[in-house]
PDB file of C-alpha atoms in Angstrom:
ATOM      1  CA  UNK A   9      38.879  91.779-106.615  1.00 46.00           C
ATOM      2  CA  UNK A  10      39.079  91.862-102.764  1.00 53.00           C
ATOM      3  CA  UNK A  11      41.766  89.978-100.929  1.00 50.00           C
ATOM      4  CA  UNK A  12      40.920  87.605 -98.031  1.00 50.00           C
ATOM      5  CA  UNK A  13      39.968  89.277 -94.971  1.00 57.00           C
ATOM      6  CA  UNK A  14      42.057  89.675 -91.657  1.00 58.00           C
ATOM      7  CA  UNK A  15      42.349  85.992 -90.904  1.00 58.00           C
ATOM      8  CA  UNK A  16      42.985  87.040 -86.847  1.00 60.00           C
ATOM      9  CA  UNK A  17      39.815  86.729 -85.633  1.00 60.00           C
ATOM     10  CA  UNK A  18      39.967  83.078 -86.704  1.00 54.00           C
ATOM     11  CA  UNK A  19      42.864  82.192 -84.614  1.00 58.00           C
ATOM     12  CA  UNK A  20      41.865  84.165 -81.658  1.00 54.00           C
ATOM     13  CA  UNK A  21      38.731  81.973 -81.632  1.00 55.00           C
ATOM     14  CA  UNK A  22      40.618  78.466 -82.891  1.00 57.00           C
ATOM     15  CA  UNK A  23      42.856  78.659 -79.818  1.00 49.00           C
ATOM     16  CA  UNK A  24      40.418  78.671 -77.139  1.00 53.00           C
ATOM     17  CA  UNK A  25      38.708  76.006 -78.994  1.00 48.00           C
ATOM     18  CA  UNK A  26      41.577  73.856 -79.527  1.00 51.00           C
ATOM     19  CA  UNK A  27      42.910  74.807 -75.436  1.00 50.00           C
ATOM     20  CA  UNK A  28      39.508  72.993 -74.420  1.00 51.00           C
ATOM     21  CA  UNK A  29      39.023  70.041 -76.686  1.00 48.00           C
ATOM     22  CA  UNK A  30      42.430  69.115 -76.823  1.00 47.00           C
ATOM     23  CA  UNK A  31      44.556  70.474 -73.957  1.00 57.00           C
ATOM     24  CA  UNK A  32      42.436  70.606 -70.892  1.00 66.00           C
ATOM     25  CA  UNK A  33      41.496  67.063 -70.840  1.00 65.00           C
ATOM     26  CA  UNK A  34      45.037  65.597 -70.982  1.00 74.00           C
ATOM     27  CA  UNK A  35      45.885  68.476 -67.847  1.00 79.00           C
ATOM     28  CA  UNK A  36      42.889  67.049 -65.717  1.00 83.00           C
ATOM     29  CA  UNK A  37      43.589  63.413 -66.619  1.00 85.00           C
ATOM     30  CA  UNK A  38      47.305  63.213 -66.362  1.00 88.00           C
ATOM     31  CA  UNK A  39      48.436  59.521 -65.702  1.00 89.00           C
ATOM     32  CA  UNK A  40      44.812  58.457 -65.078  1.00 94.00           C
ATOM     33  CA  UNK A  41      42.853  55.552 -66.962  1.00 95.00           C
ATOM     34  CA  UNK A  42      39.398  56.504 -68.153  1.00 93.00           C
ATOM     35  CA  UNK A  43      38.194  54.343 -65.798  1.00 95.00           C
ATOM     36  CA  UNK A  44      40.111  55.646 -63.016  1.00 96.00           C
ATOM     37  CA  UNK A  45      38.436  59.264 -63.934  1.00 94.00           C
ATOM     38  CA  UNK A  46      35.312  58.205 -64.120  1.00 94.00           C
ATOM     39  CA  UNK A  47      35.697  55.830 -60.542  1.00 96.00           C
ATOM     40  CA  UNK A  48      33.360  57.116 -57.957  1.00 96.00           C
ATOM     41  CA  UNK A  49      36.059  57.890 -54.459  1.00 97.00           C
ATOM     42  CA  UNK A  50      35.262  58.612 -51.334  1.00 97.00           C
ATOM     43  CA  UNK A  51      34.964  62.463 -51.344  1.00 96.00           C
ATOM     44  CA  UNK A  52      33.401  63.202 -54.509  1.00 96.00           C
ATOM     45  CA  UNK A  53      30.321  63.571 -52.086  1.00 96.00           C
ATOM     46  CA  UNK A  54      31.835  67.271 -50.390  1.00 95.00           C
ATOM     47  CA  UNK A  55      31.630  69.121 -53.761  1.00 94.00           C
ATOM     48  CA  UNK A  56      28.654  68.152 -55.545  1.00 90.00           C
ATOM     49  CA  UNK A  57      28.352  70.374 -58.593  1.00 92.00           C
ATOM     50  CA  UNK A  58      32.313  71.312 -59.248  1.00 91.00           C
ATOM     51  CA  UNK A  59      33.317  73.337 -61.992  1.00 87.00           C
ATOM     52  CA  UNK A  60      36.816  71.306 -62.576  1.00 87.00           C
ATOM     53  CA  UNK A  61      37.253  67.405 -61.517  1.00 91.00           C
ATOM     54  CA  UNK A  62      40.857  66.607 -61.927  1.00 91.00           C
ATOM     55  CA  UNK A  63      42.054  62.500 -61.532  1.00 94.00           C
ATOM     56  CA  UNK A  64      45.343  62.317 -61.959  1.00 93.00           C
ATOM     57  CA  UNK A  65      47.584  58.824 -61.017  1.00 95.00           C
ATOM     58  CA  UNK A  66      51.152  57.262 -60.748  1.00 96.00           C
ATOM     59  CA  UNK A  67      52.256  53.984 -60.300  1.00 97.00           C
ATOM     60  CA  UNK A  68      54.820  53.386 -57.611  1.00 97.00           C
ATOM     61  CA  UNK A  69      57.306  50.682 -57.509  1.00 96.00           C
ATOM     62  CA  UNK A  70      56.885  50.612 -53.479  1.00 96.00           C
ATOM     63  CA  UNK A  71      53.842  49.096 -51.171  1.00 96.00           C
ATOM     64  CA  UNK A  72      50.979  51.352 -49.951  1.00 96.00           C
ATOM     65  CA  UNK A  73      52.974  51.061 -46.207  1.00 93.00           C
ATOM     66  CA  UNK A  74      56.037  52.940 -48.084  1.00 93.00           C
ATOM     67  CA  UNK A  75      54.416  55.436 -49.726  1.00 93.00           C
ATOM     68  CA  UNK A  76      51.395  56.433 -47.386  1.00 91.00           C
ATOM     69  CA  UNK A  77      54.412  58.255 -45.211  1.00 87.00           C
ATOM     70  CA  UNK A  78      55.446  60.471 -47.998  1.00 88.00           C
ATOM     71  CA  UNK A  79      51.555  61.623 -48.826  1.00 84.00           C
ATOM     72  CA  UNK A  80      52.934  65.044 -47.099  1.00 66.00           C
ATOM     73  CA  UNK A  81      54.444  66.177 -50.359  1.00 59.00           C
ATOM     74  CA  UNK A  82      51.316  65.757 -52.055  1.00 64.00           C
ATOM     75  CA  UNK A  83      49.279  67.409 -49.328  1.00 59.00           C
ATOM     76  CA  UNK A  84      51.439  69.589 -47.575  1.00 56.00           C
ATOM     77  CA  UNK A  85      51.608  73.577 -48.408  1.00 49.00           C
ATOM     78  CA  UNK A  86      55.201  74.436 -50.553  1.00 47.00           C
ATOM     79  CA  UNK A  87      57.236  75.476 -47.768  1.00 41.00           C
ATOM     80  CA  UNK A  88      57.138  75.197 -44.031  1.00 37.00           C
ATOM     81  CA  UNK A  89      55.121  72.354 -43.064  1.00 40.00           C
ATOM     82  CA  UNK A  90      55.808  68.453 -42.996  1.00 49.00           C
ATOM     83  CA  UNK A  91      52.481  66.630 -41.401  1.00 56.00           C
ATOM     84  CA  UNK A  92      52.959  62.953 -40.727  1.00 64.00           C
ATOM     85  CA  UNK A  93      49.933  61.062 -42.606  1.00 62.00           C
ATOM     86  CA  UNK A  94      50.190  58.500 -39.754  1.00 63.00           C
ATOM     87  CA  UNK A  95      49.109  60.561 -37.253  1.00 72.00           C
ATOM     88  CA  UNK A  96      46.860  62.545 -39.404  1.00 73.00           C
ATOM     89  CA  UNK A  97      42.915  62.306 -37.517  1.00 81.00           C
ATOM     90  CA  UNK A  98      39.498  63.627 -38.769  1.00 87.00           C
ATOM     91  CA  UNK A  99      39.176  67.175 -38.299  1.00 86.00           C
ATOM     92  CA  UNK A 100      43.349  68.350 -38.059  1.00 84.00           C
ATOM     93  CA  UNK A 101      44.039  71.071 -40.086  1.00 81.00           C
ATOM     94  CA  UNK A 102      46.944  71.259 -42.522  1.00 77.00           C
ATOM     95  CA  UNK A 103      48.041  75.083 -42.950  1.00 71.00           C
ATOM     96  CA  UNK A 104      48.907  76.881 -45.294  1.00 62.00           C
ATOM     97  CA  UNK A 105      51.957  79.916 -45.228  1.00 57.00           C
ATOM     98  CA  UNK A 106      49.213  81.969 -43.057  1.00 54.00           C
ATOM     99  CA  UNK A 107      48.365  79.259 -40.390  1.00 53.00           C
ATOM    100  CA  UNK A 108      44.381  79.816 -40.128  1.00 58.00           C
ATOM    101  CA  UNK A 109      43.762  78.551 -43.745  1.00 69.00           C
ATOM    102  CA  UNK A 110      44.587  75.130 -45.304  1.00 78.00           C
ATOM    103  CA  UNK A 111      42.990  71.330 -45.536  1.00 84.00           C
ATOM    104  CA  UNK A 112      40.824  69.926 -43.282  1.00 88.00           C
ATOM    105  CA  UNK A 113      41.382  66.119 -42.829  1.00 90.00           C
ATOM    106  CA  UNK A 114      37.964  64.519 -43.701  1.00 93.00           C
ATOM    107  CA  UNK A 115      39.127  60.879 -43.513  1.00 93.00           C
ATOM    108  CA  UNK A 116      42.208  58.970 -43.073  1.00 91.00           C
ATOM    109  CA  UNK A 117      42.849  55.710 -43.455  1.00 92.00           C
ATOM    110  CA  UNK A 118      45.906  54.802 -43.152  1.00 91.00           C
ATOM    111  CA  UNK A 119      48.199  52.886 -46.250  1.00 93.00           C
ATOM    112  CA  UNK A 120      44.898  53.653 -48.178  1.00 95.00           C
ATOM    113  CA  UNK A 121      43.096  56.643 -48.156  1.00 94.00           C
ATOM    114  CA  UNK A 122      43.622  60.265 -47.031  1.00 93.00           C
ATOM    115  CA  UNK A 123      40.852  62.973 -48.118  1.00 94.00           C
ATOM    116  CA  UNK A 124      41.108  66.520 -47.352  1.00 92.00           C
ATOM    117  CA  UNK A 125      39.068  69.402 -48.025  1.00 92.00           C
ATOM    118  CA  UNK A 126      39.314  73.452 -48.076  1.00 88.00           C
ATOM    119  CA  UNK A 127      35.882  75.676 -47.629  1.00 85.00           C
ATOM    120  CA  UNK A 128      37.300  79.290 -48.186  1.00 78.00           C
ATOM    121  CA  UNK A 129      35.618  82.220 -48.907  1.00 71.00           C
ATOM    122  CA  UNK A 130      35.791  81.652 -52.726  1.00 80.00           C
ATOM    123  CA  UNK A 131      36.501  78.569 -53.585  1.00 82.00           C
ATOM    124  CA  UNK A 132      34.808  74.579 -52.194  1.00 88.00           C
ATOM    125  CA  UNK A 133      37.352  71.895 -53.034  1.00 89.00           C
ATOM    126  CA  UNK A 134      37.865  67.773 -51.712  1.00 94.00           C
ATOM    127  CA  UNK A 135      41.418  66.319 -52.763  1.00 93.00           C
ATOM    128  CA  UNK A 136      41.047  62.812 -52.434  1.00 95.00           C
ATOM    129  CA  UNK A 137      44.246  60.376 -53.091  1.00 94.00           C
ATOM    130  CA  UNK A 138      43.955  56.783 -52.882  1.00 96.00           C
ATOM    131  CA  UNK A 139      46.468  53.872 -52.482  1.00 97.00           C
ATOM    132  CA  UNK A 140      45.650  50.802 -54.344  1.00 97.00           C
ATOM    133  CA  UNK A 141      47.660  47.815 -53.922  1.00 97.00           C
ATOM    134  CA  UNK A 142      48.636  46.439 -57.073  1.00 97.00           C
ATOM    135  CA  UNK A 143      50.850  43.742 -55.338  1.00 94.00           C
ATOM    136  CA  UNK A 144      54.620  42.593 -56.690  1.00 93.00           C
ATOM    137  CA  UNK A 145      55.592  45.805 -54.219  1.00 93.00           C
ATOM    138  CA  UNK A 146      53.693  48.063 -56.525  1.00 96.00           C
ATOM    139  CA  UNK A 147      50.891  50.842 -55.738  1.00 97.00           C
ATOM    140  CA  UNK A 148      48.554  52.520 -57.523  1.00 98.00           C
ATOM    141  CA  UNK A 149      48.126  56.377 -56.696  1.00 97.00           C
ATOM    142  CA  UNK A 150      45.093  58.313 -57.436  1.00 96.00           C
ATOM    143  CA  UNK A 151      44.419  61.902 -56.980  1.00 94.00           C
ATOM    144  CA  UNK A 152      41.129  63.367 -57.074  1.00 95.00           C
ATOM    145  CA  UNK A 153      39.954  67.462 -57.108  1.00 92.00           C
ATOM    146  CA  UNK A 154      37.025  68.470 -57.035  1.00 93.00           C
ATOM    147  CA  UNK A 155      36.822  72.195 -57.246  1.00 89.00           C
ATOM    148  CA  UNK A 156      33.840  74.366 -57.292  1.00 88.00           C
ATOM    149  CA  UNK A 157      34.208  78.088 -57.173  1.00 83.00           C
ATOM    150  CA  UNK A 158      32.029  80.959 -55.548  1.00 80.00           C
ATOM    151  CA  UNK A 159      31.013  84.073 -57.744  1.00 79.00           C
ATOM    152  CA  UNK A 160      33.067  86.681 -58.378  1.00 73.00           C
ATOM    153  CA  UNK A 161      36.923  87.685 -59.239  1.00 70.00           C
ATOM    154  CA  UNK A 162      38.583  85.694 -56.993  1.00 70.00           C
ATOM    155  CA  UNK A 163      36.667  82.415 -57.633  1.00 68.00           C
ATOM    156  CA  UNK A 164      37.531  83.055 -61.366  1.00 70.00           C
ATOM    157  CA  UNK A 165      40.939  83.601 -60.939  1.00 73.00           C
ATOM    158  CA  UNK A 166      40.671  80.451 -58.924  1.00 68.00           C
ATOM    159  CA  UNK A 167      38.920  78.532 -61.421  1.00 69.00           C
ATOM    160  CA  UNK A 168      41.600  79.556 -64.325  1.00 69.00           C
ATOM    161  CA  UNK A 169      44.719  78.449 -62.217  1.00 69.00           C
ATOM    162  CA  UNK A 170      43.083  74.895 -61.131  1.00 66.00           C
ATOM    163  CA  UNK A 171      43.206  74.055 -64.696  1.00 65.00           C
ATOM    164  CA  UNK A 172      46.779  75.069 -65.646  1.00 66.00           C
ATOM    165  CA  UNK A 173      48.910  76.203 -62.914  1.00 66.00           C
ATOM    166  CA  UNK A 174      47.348  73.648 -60.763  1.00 74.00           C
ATOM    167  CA  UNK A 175      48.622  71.051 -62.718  1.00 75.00           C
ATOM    168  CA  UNK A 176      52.381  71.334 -62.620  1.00 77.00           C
ATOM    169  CA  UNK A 177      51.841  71.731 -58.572  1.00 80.00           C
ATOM    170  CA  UNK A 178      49.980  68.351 -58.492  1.00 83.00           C
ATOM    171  CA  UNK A 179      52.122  66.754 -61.472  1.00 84.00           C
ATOM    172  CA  UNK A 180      55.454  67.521 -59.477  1.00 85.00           C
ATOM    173  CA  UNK A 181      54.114  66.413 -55.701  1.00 87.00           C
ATOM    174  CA  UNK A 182      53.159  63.190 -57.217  1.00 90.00           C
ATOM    175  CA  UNK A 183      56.664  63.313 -59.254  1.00 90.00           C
ATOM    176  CA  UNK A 184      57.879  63.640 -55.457  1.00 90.00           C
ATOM    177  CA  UNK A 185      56.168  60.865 -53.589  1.00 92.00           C
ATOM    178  CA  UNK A 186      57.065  58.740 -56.366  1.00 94.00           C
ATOM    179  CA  UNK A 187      61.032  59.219 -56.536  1.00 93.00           C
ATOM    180  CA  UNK A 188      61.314  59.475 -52.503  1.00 92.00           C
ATOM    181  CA  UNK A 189      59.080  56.252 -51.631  1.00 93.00           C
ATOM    182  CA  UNK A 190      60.506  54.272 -54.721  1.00 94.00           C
ATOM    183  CA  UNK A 191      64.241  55.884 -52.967  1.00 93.00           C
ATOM    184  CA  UNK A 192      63.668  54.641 -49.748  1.00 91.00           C
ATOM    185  CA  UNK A 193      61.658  51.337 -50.438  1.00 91.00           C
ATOM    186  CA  UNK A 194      64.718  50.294 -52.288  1.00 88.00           C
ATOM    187  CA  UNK A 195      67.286  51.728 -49.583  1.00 87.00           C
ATOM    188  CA  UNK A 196      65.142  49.819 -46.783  1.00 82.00           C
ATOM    189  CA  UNK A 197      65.019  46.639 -49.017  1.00 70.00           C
ATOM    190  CA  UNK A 198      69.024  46.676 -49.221  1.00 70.00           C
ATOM    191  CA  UNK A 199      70.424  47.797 -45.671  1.00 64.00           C
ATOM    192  CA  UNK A 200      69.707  44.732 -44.301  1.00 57.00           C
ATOM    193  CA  UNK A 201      71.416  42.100 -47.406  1.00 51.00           C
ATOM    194  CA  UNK A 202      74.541  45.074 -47.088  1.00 46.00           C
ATOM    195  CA  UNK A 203      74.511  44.087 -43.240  1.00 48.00           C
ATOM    196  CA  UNK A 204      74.988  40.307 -43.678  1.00 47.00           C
ATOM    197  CA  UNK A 205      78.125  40.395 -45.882  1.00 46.00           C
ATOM    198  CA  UNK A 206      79.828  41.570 -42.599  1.00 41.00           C
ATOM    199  CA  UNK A 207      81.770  38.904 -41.215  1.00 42.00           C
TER     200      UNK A 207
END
């Protein structure tokens, strides 16, 4: 009597499997509502057929006028560059580490709405992230990729990181805004009651 065969295959198959039904939707939905993914936002209209859409959201115990100047951590490149979102206009350019490649401002709106978007040789992406008041001192942050990548080895290499990688670089910006507006919402909101105890 024969023995089960090499049960290998199986798993090589059932992790792929389990990677896309199970594990890729949590990594492009982090934080979000299912109504928050499926929102239209301004910006969805740049990349029309996209291979990954990734909504991803934080709530923020700070106003939309505390947080909107910290949107360079979400934005911004890793290193070397700190761009002031309130001086941000349609058409400036946010570099990256090289200087002639980065986001391209699209809109601004400032305390609401900043949409950027990249048009490289292999890859078409919009990265929208809205400000929602929720009032109480609280704000509602939504980011929004949209990703579509051009044939080819480094489109697919692209592709693979936007759906992993990507999302501990987007998890920990928006990690960021949160802890340094909530920081400094409270530090603003307690200078001035520390000031009247002088005599």
């Amino acid at each position: 009597m024969r023995g089960f065969s090499n049960p290998r295959p199986f798993w090589w198959a059932a992790v792929p499997v389990a990677y896309l039904l199970l594990v890729r939707p949590r990594l492009l939905r982090w934080g979000a509502t299912r109504e928050e993914a499926r929102a239209a936002l301004p910006g969805d209209e740049l990349v029309t057929h996209p291979h990954v859409v990734a909504t991803r959201a934080v709530t923020i115990e700070a106003p939309p006028e505390a947080v909107w100047p910290w949107l360079a951590q979400v934005s911004g490149p890793d290193q070397g560059f700190a761009p002031e979102p309130g001086k941000l206009g349609v058409g400036d350019l946010l570099p990256a580490k090289g200087g002639d490649v980065g986001y391209r401002v699209t809109q601004a709106e400032p305390d609401r709405l900043l949409v950027l978007s990249i048009r490289a040789f292999h890859v078409t992406l919009a990265w929208t992230i809205a400000l929602r008041d929720l009032g109480e001192g609280r704000t509602r942050l939504v980011s929004r990729q949209r990703i579509r990548c051009r044939p080819g080895v480094p489109g697919l290499v692209y592709l693979l990181l936007s759906q992993s990688a990507d999302f501990l670089a987007v998890r920990g910006r928006l990690a960021a805004v949160k802890t340094l507006a909530e920081r400094e919402f409270r530090r603003s909101f307690l200078e001035p009651r520390v000031g009247s105890r002088v005599p």
